[in-house]
Tab-separated table of C-alpha atoms and ligand atoms in Angstrom:
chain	number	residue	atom	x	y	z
E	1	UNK	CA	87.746	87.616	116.952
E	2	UNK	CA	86.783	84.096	116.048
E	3	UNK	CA	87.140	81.031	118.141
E	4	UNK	CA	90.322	79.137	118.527
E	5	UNK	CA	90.616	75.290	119.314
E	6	UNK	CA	92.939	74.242	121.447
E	7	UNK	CA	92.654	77.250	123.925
E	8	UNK	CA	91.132	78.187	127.195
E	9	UNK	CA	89.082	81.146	127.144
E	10	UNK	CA	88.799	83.100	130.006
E	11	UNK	CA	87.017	86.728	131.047
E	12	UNK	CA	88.126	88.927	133.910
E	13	UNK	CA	85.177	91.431	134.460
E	14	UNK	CA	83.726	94.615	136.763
E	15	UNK	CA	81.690	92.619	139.685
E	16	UNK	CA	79.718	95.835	140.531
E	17	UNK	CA	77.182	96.050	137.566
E	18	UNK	CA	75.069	94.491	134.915
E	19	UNK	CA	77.973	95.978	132.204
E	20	UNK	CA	80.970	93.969	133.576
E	21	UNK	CA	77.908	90.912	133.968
E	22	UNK	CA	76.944	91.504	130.185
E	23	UNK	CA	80.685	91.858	129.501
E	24	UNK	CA	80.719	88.141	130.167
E	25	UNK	CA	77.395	87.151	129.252
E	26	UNK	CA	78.392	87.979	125.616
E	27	UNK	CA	82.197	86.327	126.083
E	28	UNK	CA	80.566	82.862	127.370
E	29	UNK	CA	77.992	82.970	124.499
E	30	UNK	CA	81.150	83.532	121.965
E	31	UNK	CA	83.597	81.623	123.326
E	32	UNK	CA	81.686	78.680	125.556
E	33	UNK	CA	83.624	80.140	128.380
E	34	UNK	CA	82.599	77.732	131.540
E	35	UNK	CA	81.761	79.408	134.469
E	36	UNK	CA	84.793	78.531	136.506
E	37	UNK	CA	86.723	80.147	133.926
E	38	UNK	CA	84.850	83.821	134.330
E	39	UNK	CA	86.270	86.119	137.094
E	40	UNK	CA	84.955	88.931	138.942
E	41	UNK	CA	87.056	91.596	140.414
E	42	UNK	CA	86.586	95.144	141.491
E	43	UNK	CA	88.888	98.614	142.128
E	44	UNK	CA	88.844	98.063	145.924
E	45	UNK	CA	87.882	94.960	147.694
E	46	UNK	CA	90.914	93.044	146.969
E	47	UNK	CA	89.349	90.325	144.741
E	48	UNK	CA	92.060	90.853	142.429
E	49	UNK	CA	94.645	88.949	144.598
E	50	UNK	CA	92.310	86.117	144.796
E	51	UNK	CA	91.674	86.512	140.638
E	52	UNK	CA	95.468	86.874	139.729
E	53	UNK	CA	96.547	83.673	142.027
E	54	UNK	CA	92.805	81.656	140.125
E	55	UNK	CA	94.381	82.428	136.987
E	56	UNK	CA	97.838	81.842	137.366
E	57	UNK	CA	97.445	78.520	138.092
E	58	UNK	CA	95.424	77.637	134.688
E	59	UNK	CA	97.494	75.725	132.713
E	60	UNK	CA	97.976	75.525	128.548
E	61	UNK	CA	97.310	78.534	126.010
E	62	UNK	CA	95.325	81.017	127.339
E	63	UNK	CA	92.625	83.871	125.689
E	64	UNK	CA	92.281	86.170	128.009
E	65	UNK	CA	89.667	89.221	127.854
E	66	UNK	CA	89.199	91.544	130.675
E	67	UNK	CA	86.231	93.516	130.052
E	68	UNK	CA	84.824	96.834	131.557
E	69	UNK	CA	87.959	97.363	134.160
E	70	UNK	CA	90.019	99.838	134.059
E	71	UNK	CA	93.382	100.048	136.147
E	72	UNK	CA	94.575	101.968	138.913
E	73	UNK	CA	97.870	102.305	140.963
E	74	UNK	CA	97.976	99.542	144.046
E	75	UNK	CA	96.493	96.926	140.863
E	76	UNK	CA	99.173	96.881	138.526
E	77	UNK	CA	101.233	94.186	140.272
E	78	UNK	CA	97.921	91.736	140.305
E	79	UNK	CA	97.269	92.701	135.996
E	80	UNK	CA	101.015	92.010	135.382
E	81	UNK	CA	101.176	88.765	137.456
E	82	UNK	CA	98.076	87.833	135.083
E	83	UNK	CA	99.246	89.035	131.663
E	84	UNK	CA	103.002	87.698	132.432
E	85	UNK	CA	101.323	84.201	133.224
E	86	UNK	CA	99.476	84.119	130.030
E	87	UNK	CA	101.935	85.341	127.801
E	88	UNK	CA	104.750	82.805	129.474
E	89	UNK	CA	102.361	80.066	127.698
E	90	UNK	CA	101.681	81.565	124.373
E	91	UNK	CA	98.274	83.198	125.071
E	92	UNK	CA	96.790	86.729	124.165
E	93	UNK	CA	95.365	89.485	126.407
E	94	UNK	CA	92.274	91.422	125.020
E	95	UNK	CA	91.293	94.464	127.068
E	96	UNK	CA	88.007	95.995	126.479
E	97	UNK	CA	87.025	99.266	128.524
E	98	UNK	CA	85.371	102.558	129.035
E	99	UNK	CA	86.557	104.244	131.824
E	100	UNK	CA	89.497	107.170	131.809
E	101	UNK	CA	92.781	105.516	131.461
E	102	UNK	CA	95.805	107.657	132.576
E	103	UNK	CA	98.897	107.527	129.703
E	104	UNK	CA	100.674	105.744	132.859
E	105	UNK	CA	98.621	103.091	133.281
E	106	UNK	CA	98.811	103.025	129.150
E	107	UNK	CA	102.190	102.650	129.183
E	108	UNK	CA	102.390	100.059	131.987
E	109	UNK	CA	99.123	97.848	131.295
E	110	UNK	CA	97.378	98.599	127.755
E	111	UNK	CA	101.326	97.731	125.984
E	112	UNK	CA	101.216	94.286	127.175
E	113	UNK	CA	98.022	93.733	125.832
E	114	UNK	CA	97.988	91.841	122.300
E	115	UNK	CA	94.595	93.991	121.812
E	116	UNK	CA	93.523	96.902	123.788
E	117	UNK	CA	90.254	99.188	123.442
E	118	UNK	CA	90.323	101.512	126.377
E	119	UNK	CA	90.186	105.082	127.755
E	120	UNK	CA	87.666	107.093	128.111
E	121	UNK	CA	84.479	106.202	125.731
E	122	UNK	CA	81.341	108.222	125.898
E	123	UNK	CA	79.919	106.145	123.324
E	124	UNK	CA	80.228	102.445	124.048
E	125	UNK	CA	80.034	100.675	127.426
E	126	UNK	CA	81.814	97.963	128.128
E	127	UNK	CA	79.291	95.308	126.766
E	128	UNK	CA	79.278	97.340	123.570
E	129	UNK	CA	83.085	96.960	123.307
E	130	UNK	CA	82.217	92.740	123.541
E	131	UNK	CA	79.745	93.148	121.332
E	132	UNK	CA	81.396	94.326	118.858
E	133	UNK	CA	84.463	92.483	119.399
E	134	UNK	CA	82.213	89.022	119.606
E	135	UNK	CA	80.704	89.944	116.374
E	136	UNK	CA	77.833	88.424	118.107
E	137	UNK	CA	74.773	89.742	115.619
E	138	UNK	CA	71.522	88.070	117.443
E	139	UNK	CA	68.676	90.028	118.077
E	140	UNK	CA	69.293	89.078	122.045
E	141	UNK	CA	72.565	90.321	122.125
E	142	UNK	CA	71.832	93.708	120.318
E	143	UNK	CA	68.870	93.906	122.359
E	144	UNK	CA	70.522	93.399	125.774
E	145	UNK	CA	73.413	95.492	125.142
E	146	UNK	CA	71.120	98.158	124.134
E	147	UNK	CA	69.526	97.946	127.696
E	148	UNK	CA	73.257	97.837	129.480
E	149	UNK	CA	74.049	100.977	127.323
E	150	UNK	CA	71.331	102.698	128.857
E	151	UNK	CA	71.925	101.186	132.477
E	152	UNK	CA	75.650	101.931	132.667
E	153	UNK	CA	74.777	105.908	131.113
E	154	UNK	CA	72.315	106.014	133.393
E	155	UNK	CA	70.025	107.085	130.520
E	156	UNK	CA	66.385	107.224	130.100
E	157	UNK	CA	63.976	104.907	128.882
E	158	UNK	CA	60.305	104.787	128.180
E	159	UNK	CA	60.554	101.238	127.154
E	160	UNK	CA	58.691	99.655	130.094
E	161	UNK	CA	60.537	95.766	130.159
E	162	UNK	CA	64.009	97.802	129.829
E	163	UNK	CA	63.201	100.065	132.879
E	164	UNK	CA	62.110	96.514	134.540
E	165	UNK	CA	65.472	94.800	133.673
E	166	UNK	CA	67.250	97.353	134.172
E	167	UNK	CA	66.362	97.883	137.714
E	168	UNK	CA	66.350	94.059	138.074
E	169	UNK	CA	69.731	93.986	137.595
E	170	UNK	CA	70.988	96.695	139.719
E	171	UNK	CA	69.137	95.242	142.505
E	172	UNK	CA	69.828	91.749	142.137
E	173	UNK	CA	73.362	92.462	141.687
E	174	UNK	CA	73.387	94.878	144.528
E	175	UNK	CA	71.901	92.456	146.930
E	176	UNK	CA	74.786	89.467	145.001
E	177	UNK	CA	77.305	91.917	146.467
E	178	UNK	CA	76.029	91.934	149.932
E	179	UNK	CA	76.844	87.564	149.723
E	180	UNK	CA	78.342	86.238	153.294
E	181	UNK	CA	81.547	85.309	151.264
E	182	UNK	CA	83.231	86.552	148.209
E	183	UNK	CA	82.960	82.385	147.002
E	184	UNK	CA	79.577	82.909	147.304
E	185	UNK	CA	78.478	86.234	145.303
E	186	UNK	CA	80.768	84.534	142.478
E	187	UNK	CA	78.402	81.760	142.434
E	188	UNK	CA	75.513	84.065	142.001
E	189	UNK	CA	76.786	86.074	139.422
E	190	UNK	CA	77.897	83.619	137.281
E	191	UNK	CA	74.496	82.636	137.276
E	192	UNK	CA	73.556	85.134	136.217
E	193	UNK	CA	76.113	85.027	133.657
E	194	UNK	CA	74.711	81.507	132.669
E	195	UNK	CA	71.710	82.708	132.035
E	196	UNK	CA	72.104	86.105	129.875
E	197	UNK	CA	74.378	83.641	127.872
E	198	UNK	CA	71.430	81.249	127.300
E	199	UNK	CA	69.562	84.315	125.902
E	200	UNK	CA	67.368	84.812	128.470
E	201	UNK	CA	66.913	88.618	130.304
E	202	UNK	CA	66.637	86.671	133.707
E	203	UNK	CA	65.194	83.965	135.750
E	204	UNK	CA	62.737	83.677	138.604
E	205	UNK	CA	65.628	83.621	141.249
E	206	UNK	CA	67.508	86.874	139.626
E	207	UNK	CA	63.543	88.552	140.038
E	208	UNK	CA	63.097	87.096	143.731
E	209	UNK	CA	66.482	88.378	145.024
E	210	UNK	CA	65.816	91.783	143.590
E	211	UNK	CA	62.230	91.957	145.104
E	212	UNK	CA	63.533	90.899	148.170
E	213	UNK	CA	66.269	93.640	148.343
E	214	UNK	CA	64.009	96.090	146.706
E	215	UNK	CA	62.094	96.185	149.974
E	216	UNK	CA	65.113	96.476	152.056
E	217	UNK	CA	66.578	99.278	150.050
E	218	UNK	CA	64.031	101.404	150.048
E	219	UNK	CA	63.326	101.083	154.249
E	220	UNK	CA	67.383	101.844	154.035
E	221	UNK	CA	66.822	104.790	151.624
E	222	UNK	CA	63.517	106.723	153.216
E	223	UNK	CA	65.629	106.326	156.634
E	224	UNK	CA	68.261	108.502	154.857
E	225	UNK	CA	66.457	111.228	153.184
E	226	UNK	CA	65.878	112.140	156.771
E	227	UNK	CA	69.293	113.003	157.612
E	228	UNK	CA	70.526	114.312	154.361
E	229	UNK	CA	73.153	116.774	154.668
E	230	UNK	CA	72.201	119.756	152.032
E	231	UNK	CA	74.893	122.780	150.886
E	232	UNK	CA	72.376	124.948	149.501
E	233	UNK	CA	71.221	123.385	145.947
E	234	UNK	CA	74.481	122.614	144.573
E	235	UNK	CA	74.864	119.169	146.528
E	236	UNK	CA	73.044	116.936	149.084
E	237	UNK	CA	75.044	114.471	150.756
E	238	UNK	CA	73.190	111.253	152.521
E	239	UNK	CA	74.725	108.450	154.443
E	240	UNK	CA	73.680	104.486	154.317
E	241	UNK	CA	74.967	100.903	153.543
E	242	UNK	CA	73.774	98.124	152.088
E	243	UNK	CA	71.616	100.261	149.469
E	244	UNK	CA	71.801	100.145	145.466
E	245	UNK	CA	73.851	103.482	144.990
E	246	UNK	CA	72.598	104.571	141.833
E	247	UNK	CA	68.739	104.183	143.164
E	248	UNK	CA	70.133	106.008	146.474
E	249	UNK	CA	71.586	108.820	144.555
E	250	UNK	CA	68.345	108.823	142.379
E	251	UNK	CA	66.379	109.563	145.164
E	252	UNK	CA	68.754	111.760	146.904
E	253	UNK	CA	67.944	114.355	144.187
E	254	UNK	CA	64.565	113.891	143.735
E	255	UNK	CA	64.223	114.549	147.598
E	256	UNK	CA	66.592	117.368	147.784
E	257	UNK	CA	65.557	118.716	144.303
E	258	UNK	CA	69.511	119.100	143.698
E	259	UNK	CA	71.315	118.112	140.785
E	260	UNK	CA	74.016	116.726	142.184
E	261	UNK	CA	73.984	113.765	144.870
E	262	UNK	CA	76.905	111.927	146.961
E	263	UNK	CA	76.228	108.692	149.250
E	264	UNK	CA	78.313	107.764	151.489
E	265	UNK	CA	78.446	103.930	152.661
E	266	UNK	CA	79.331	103.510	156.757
E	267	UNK	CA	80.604	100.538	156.629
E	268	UNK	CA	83.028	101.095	153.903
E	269	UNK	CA	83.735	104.832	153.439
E	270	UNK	CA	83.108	104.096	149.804
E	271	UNK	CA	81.307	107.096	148.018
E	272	UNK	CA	79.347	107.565	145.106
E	273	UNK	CA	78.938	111.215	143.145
E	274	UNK	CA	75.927	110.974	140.304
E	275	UNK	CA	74.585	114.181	138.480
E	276	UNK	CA	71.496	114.765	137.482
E	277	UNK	CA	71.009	113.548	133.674
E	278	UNK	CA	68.269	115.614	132.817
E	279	UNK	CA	70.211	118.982	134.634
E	280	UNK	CA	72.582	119.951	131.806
E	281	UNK	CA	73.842	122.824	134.380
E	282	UNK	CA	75.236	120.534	136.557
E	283	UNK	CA	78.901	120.152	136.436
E	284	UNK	CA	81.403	117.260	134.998
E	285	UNK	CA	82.231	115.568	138.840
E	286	UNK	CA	84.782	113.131	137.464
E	287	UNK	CA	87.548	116.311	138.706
E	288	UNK	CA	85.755	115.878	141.846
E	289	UNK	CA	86.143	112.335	142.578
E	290	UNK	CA	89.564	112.191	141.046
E	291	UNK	CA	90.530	114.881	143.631
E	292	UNK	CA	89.249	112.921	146.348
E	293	UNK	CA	91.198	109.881	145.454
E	294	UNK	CA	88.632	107.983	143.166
E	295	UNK	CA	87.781	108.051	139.521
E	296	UNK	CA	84.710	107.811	137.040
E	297	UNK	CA	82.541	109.394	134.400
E	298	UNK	CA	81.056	113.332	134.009
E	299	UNK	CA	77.705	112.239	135.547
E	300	UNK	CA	78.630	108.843	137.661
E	301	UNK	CA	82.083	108.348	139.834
E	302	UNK	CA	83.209	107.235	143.372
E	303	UNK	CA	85.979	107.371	145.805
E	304	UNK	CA	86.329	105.937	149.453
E	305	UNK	CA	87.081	108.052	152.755
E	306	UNK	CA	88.795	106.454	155.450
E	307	UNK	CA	86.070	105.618	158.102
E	308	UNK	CA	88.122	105.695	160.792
E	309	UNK	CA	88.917	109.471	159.976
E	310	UNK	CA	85.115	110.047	160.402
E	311	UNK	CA	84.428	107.999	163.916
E	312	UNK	CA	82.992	105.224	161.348
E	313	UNK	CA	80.273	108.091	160.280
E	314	UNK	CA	78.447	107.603	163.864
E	315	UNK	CA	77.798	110.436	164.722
E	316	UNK	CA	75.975	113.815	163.602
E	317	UNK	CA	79.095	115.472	163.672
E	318	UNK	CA	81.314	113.058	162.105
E	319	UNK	CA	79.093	112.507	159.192
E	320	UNK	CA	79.192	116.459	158.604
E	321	UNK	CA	82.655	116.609	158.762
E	322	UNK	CA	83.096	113.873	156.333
E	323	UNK	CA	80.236	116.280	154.086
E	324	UNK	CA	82.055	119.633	154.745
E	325	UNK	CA	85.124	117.527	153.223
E	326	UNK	CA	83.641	116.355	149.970
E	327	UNK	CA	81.757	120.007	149.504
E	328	UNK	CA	85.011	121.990	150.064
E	329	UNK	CA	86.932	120.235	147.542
E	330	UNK	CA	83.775	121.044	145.326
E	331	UNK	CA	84.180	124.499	145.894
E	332	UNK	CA	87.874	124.374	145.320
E	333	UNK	CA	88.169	122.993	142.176
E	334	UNK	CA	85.540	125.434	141.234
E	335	UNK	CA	83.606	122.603	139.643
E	336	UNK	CA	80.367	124.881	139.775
E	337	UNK	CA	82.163	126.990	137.301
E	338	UNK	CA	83.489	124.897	134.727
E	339	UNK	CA	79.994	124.687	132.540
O	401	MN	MN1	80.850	100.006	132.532
């Protein structure tokens, strides 16, 4: 898609990881998107209220891309106010995601788009999707998306700088996320933004704030593995907040030796399922965190439980409750079975 005079380019992406980050990184590189014209929004926090109203008031043609987001239920009103606004002045809508997209949200989302590339894609991640849309051909933009491809499959790598960045990221944007105010984490990821667009990896502060968490996390994470709540070696469930989830779950299963981790966050009920990647045994658990009122991939999903079901998770008996829960909708849907 080439560049347009005479328009404002804007990108709507996934706040949570380095793939909705790259999403943009590659869009501002493209497009010269400034960074008060990039937007960060998530399934849950209700950033997209805040987003929609941003971007409604942007006057003149629009080019809109939302990148690495897919849709769910209580968002539709916020993506409609945004595509309505943009279309009202003569503007397009590109929508470029990975995740499972439901032939409702199809019908009431992906239709208004002028281009849409979404659904479920076990190929391409959402900075793949830009990439290829961009036409960008640098070496630094093939090389970058190559190490968000294996971030956001949670893949393998025995290329030392990749494993580097790619924990970099995570981290950095992990501890971004914990930011006093949601005005301030924007700040600090469209930094970061700024300077993957300049074709640079990262900076010295993007290193500092992951070292800094890095320590933090893993106090957070030993603390856990102490209290992990196992159901034989089908699942181990642990219990923290303010820790990089993927990393958590990482170490969940090397701890537990079980292929199949879930961490629950007290402060925010929000859970996160990962499977093994080298356990080919282990079973799809998108079905799992669908049925529990969430949504993902086969190896990597989430869903939220209501804290205040669970005594905020305080107690011993609360937080096995809340494990019991997750475990015997596991064994319901038979998700051991479907190999
Ligand atoms: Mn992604």
């Amino acid at each position: 898609m080439r560049m347009e005079k005479g328009i404002k380019y804007v990108a709507l992406v996934h706040s949570d990881d380095i793939d909705g980050i790259g999403s943009a990184a590659l869009l501002r590189m493209k497009y010269k998107i400034p960074l008060n014209r990039i937007f960060f929004a998530t399934y849950s926090d209700g950033s997209l209220d805040y987003v929609a109203r941003k971007i409604s008031s942007i006057k003149g043609r629009i080019s809109l891309f939302v990148a690495d987001l897919g849709v769910n239920e209580p968002l539709i009103k916020y993506y409609k106010q945004i595509i309505n606004h943009v279309k009202k002045n003569g503007g397009s809508v590109a929508w470029l995601d990975h995740h499972p997209w439901s032939d409702y949200m199809i019908k009431e989302i992906a239709t208004m788009c002028d281009i849409a590339v979404v659904g479920e894609n076990i190929d391409n991640c959402g900075t793949q999707l830009v990439l290829k849309a961009t036409e960008l051909d640098s070496s630094f933009a093939r090389k970058f998306t190559e190490i968000v491809h294996l971030s956001d499959f949670n893949l393998k790598t025995t290329n030392k700088e990749y494993s580097r960045l790619i924990k970099t990221y995570a981290l950095s944007i992990s501890s971004f996320k914990l930011s006093k105010s949601a005005k301030a984490r924007d700040e600090k990821l469209r930094h970061m933004v700024k300077v993957i667009s300049s074709g640079k990896f990262d900076d010295a502060y993007i290193r500092k704030e992951s070292d800094t968490f890095e320590k933090l996390n893993d106090e957070r994470i030993n603390f856990m593995l102490k209290h992990l709540i196992n159901f034989s070696d089908k699942m181990s469930v642990g219990f923290s907040s303010k820790v990089q989830n993927t990393n958590a779950c990482d170490r969940i299963m090397k701890y537990s030796k079980c292929d199949c981790a879930v961490l629950i966050n007290v402060d925010t009920g929000k859970g996160s399922i990962r499977r093994g990647v080298n356990a080919p045994e282990t079973p799809n658990i998108n079905p799992l965190a669908v049925a529990l009122g969430g949504g993902g991939h086969p190896k990597a999903a989430g869903f939220r439980l209501d804290p205040r079901k669970y005594y905020n998770f305080k107690s011993e008996s609360s937080r096995r409750k809340a494990a019991e829960y997750i475990w015997n909708k596991a064994v319901e849907l038979d998700i051991y079975k479907q190999i």
